[in-house]
Amino acid sequence: AALNMQNKNYKAAYEDYSKAIEADKNNASALLNRAKLLSSMGNSKAAAADADAAKALYEQQGNKEGAIQAENISNLARGVSTQKRSVRDGISEALFKDASNAYASGNYQESLNKFNELAQRQPDVPEVYYNRAIVNAAAGNKEAALKDYRQASAMNPNLPDARIGAASILMEQGKGEEAIKEINAALEINPNIASAYKMRGMQTLQNGDAQKAVEDLSKAIELDNKDGASYFSRALSYAQQGNFDKAREDFANANALAAEQGNQELLNEVAKYQKMLEDVVTQQAQQA
């Protein structure tokens, strides 16, 4: 979406921001950027609604800078000239913008350079560390990303996304119990994060607790029914319980979403485990 904005392909940018919001209802950044786009397109009513939603999420996440930006966009959309002062100075604002644009274009090293400079100018702003963590994770610097996520959380304990980011890395490192602690902390801040339930469900399934996994993954699907990975993981959980009918149903849902979204990796995984399930069912029938 950011690249489409730079290329002035506003229709495509709107569609991408909308997909991001559909995939994650807590994505305040996507809501704020869509609000800016709608405002520039003259759709003030929709822009104000998106900005208000973004402000509420930013406040819930403890992101004061984001909340200020969202409120300013909302005011502009409603014709209110009053603007709140950003907590970032002009140079820091430019650095943040340059770092974000470099990240969006895939130039991770340039983005890190900008965020490093920004951290020197504003070492007490958790948003800087959180965003640098995202870039570090994308660049494969997982330990640096984990350190930044934890720094952001230490500075702002009400930032659930930093907890989720840390949990994701910990799961990759095989540190499941630590990951669950981070996820639980995130859900205490905001109990409606679909990705948190999905991640905890995946981890508890790996730990052998299929029933708890079903509960978490069902909550994830309730909050976001467009995530094929949640259906896939719940199918595995049902299969582990011996509930093959529900497993088939979830595999079918995961397959449909993966096809719709062009997720070939998930399509391949679904096909592999569907075959394994049918082989087990056939074997049991023969034994009976």
Coordinates of C-alpha atoms in Angstrom, one line a residue:
A1 CA 0.0 0.0 0.0
A2 CA 2.8 2.4 0.9
L3 CA 4.5 1.7 -2.5
N4 CA 1.2 2.2 -4.3
M5 CA 0.8 5.5 -2.5
Q6 CA 4.3 6.6 -3.7
N7 CA 3.4 5.7 -7.2
K8 CA 0.1 7.6 -6.9
N9 CA -1.9 4.4 -7.5
Y10 CA -4.5 5.4 -4.9
K11 CA -7.1 2.8 -5.8
A12 CA -4.6 -0.1 -5.3
A13 CA -3.4 1.6 -2.1
Y14 CA -6.9 1.8 -0.7
E15 CA -7.5 -1.9 -1.5
D16 CA -4.3 -3.0 0.2
Y17 CA -4.9 -0.9 3.3
S18 CA -8.4 -2.4 3.4
K19 CA -7.0 -6.0 3.1
A20 CA -4.5 -5.2 6.0
I21 CA -7.4 -4.0 8.2
E22 CA -9.5 -7.0 7.3
A23 CA -6.6 -9.3 8.2
D24 CA -5.9 -7.5 11.5
K25 CA -8.7 -5.4 13.0
N26 CA -6.1 -4.0 15.5
N27 CA -3.9 -2.6 12.8
A28 CA -4.0 1.1 13.8
S29 CA -1.3 2.0 11.3
A30 CA -3.3 0.7 8.4
L31 CA -6.4 2.5 9.6
L32 CA -4.5 5.8 10.0
N33 CA -3.0 5.6 6.6
R34 CA -6.3 4.7 5.0
A35 CA -7.8 7.7 6.8
K36 CA -5.1 10.0 5.2
L37 CA -5.8 8.5 1.8
L38 CA -9.6 8.9 2.1
S39 CA -9.1 12.5 3.3
S40 CA -6.9 13.3 0.2
M41 CA -9.6 11.7 -2.0
G42 CA -12.3 14.0 -0.5
N43 CA -14.1 11.3 1.5
S44 CA -14.1 13.2 4.8
K45 CA -16.8 11.2 6.6
A46 CA -15.0 7.8 6.0
A47 CA -11.6 9.4 6.8
A48 CA -12.9 10.7 10.1
A49 CA -14.3 7.3 11.0
D50 CA -11.0 5.5 10.2
A51 CA -9.0 8.2 12.1
D52 CA -11.2 7.8 15.2
A53 CA -10.8 4.0 15.1
A54 CA -7.1 4.4 14.8
K55 CA -6.9 6.9 17.7
A56 CA -8.8 4.5 19.9
L57 CA -6.5 1.6 19.1
Y58 CA -3.4 3.8 19.5
E59 CA -4.6 4.9 23.0
Q60 CA -5.3 1.3 23.9
Q61 CA -1.8 0.4 22.8
G62 CA -0.2 3.3 24.7
N63 CA 1.1 4.9 21.5
K64 CA 0.7 8.6 22.2
E65 CA 2.3 9.7 18.9
G66 CA 0.0 7.6 16.9
A67 CA -3.0 8.9 18.8
I68 CA -2.0 12.5 18.2
Q69 CA -1.6 11.9 14.5
A70 CA -5.0 10.1 14.3
E71 CA -6.7 12.9 16.2
N72 CA -5.2 15.5 13.9
I73 CA -6.4 13.6 10.8
S74 CA -9.9 13.3 12.3
N75 CA -10.0 17.0 13.0
L76 CA -8.9 17.9 9.5
A77 CA -11.6 15.6 8.0
R78 CA -14.2 17.3 10.1
G79 CA -13.0 20.8 9.2
V80 CA -11.5 21.6 12.6
S81 CA -8.3 23.5 12.1
T82 CA -6.9 22.8 15.6
Q83 CA -3.9 20.5 15.5
K84 CA -2.0 18.9 18.4
R85 CA 1.7 19.2 18.5
S86 CA 3.6 16.0 17.6
V87 CA 6.0 14.6 20.3
R88 CA 8.6 14.3 17.6
D89 CA 10.6 17.3 16.4
G90 CA 10.9 18.1 12.6
I91 CA 14.1 16.2 12.1
S92 CA 12.9 13.1 14.0
E93 CA 9.6 13.2 12.0
A94 CA 11.6 13.2 8.7
L95 CA 13.8 10.4 10.0
F96 CA 10.8 8.3 10.9
K97 CA 9.2 8.9 7.5
D98 CA 12.4 8.0 5.7
A99 CA 12.9 4.9 7.8
S100 CA 9.3 3.8 7.2
N101 CA 9.6 4.4 3.4
A102 CA 12.9 2.4 3.3
Y103 CA 11.3 -0.5 5.1
A104 CA 8.2 -0.4 2.7
S105 CA 10.5 -0.6 -0.3
G106 CA 12.5 -3.5 1.1
N107 CA 15.7 -1.5 1.9
Y108 CA 16.1 -2.8 5.4
Q109 CA 19.6 -1.6 6.0
E110 CA 18.7 1.9 5.1
S111 CA 15.7 1.7 7.3
L112 CA 17.8 0.4 10.2
N113 CA 20.3 3.2 9.7
K114 CA 17.5 5.8 10.0
F115 CA 15.9 4.1 13.1
N116 CA 19.4 3.9 14.7
E117 CA 19.8 7.7 14.2
L118 CA 16.3 8.2 15.5
A119 CA 16.9 6.2 18.6
Q120 CA 19.9 8.4 19.4
R121 CA 17.7 11.5 19.1
Q122 CA 14.8 10.1 21.0
P123 CA 16.0 7.3 23.2
D124 CA 12.9 7.5 25.4
V125 CA 10.2 6.8 22.7
P126 CA 9.1 3.2 22.7
E127 CA 7.6 3.5 19.2
V128 CA 11.1 3.9 17.8
Y129 CA 12.3 0.5 19.3
Y130 CA 9.0 -1.2 18.3
N131 CA 9.4 -0.2 14.7
R132 CA 13.1 -0.9 14.6
A133 CA 12.2 -4.4 15.9
I134 CA 9.9 -4.9 13.0
V135 CA 12.7 -4.0 10.5
N136 CA 15.3 -6.1 12.4
A137 CA 12.9 -9.1 12.2
A138 CA 12.4 -8.6 8.5
A139 CA 16.1 -8.4 8.0
G140 CA 16.7 -11.6 9.8
N141 CA 18.3 -10.0 12.9
K142 CA 16.1 -11.9 15.3
E143 CA 18.1 -11.4 18.5
A144 CA 18.2 -7.6 17.8
A145 CA 14.5 -7.6 17.1
L146 CA 13.7 -9.5 20.3
K147 CA 15.8 -7.0 22.3
D148 CA 14.0 -4.1 20.7
Y149 CA 10.6 -5.6 21.3
R150 CA 11.4 -6.1 24.9
Q151 CA 12.8 -2.6 25.2
A152 CA 9.6 -1.2 23.8
S153 CA 7.6 -3.3 26.3
A154 CA 9.7 -2.2 29.2
M155 CA 9.2 1.5 28.3
N156 CA 5.5 1.1 27.6
P157 CA 3.9 -2.0 29.3
N158 CA 0.6 -1.2 27.5
L159 CA 2.0 -2.0 24.0
P160 CA 0.6 -5.5 23.2
D161 CA 2.0 -5.6 19.6
A162 CA 5.5 -5.5 21.1
R163 CA 4.6 -8.5 23.2
I164 CA 3.3 -10.4 20.2
G165 CA 6.4 -9.6 18.2
A166 CA 8.6 -10.9 20.9
A167 CA 6.4 -14.1 21.2
S168 CA 6.7 -14.7 17.5
I169 CA 10.5 -14.7 17.7
L170 CA 10.6 -16.8 20.8
M171 CA 8.4 -19.4 19.1
E172 CA 10.8 -19.6 16.2
Q173 CA 13.6 -20.1 18.7
G174 CA 11.8 -23.0 20.3
K175 CA 11.1 -21.1 23.5
G176 CA 7.5 -21.9 23.8
E177 CA 6.9 -21.2 27.5
E178 CA 8.5 -17.8 27.2
A179 CA 6.4 -17.1 24.1
I180 CA 3.2 -18.0 26.0
K181 CA 4.1 -15.6 28.8
E182 CA 4.4 -12.8 26.3
I183 CA 1.2 -13.7 24.6
N184 CA -0.7 -13.9 27.9
A185 CA 0.7 -10.4 28.8
A186 CA -0.5 -9.0 25.5
L187 CA -4.0 -10.5 26.0
E188 CA -4.2 -8.9 29.4
I189 CA -3.8 -5.6 27.7
N190 CA -6.1 -6.3 24.8
P191 CA -8.2 -9.5 24.9
N192 CA -9.3 -9.2 21.3
I193 CA -6.0 -9.9 19.4
A194 CA -6.7 -12.7 16.9
S195 CA -3.0 -13.3 16.2
A196 CA -2.3 -13.8 19.9
Y197 CA -4.9 -16.6 20.2
K198 CA -3.6 -18.2 17.0
M199 CA 0.0 -18.2 18.2
R200 CA -0.9 -19.6 21.6
G201 CA -3.1 -22.2 20.0
M202 CA -0.3 -23.3 17.8
Q203 CA 2.1 -23.5 20.7
T204 CA -0.3 -25.4 22.9
L205 CA -1.0 -27.9 20.1
Q206 CA 2.8 -28.4 19.8
N207 CA 2.8 -29.0 23.6
G208 CA 0.2 -31.7 23.1
D209 CA -2.8 -30.0 24.5
A210 CA -5.2 -30.3 21.6
Q211 CA -8.3 -29.2 23.5
K212 CA -6.7 -26.0 24.7
A213 CA -5.5 -25.4 21.2
V214 CA -9.0 -25.8 19.8
E215 CA -10.3 -23.2 22.3
D216 CA -7.6 -20.7 21.4
L217 CA -7.8 -21.2 17.6
S218 CA -11.6 -21.0 17.8
K219 CA -11.3 -17.6 19.5
A220 CA -8.8 -16.5 16.8
I221 CA -11.2 -17.5 14.1
E222 CA -14.1 -15.7 15.8
L223 CA -12.0 -12.5 15.8
D224 CA -10.6 -13.0 12.3
N225 CA -12.3 -15.5 10.0
K226 CA -10.1 -14.8 7.0
D227 CA -6.9 -16.3 8.4
G228 CA -6.4 -19.7 6.7
A229 CA -3.6 -20.6 9.1
S230 CA -5.9 -20.6 12.1
Y231 CA -8.3 -23.0 10.3
F232 CA -5.3 -25.2 9.4
S233 CA -4.0 -25.3 12.9
R234 CA -7.4 -26.0 14.3
A235 CA -7.8 -28.9 11.8
L236 CA -4.6 -30.4 13.1
S237 CA -6.0 -30.0 16.6
Y238 CA -9.2 -31.7 15.8
A239 CA -7.4 -34.5 14.0
Q240 CA -5.2 -35.1 17.1
Q241 CA -8.4 -35.4 19.1
G242 CA -9.8 -37.9 16.6
N243 CA -12.5 -35.6 15.4
F244 CA -11.9 -36.2 11.7
D245 CA -15.2 -34.6 10.4
K246 CA -14.3 -31.2 12.0
A247 CA -10.8 -31.6 10.8
R248 CA -12.0 -32.1 7.2
E249 CA -14.2 -29.1 7.5
D250 CA -11.4 -26.8 8.7
F251 CA -8.9 -28.2 6.1
A252 CA -11.5 -27.2 3.5
N253 CA -11.9 -23.7 4.9
A254 CA -8.1 -23.3 5.1
N255 CA -7.8 -24.5 1.5
A256 CA -10.4 -22.1 0.3
L257 CA -8.9 -19.1 2.0
A258 CA -5.4 -20.0 0.8
A259 CA -6.6 -20.3 -2.8
E260 CA -8.4 -17.0 -2.5
Q261 CA -5.4 -15.2 -1.1
G262 CA -2.8 -17.0 -3.4
N263 CA -1.0 -18.6 -0.4
Q264 CA 0.7 -21.5 -2.2
E265 CA 2.7 -22.5 0.9
L266 CA -0.5 -23.0 2.9
L267 CA -2.1 -24.8 0.0
N268 CA 0.7 -27.3 -0.1
E269 CA 0.6 -27.9 3.7
V270 CA -3.2 -28.4 3.6
A271 CA -2.9 -30.9 0.8
K272 CA -0.2 -32.8 2.6
Y273 CA -2.1 -33.1 5.9
Q274 CA -5.4 -33.8 4.2
K275 CA -3.9 -36.8 2.5
M276 CA -2.4 -37.9 5.8
L277 CA -5.8 -37.6 7.5
E278 CA -7.5 -39.7 4.8
D279 CA -4.8 -42.3 5.0
V280 CA -5.4 -42.6 8.7
V281 CA -9.2 -42.9 8.2
T282 CA -8.7 -45.5 5.5
Q283 CA -6.3 -47.5 7.8
Q284 CA -8.7 -47.4 10.7
A285 CA -11.6 -48.6 8.5
Q286 CA -9.6 -51.5 7.2
Q287 CA -8.6 -52.5 10.7
A288 CA -12.3 -52.4 11.8

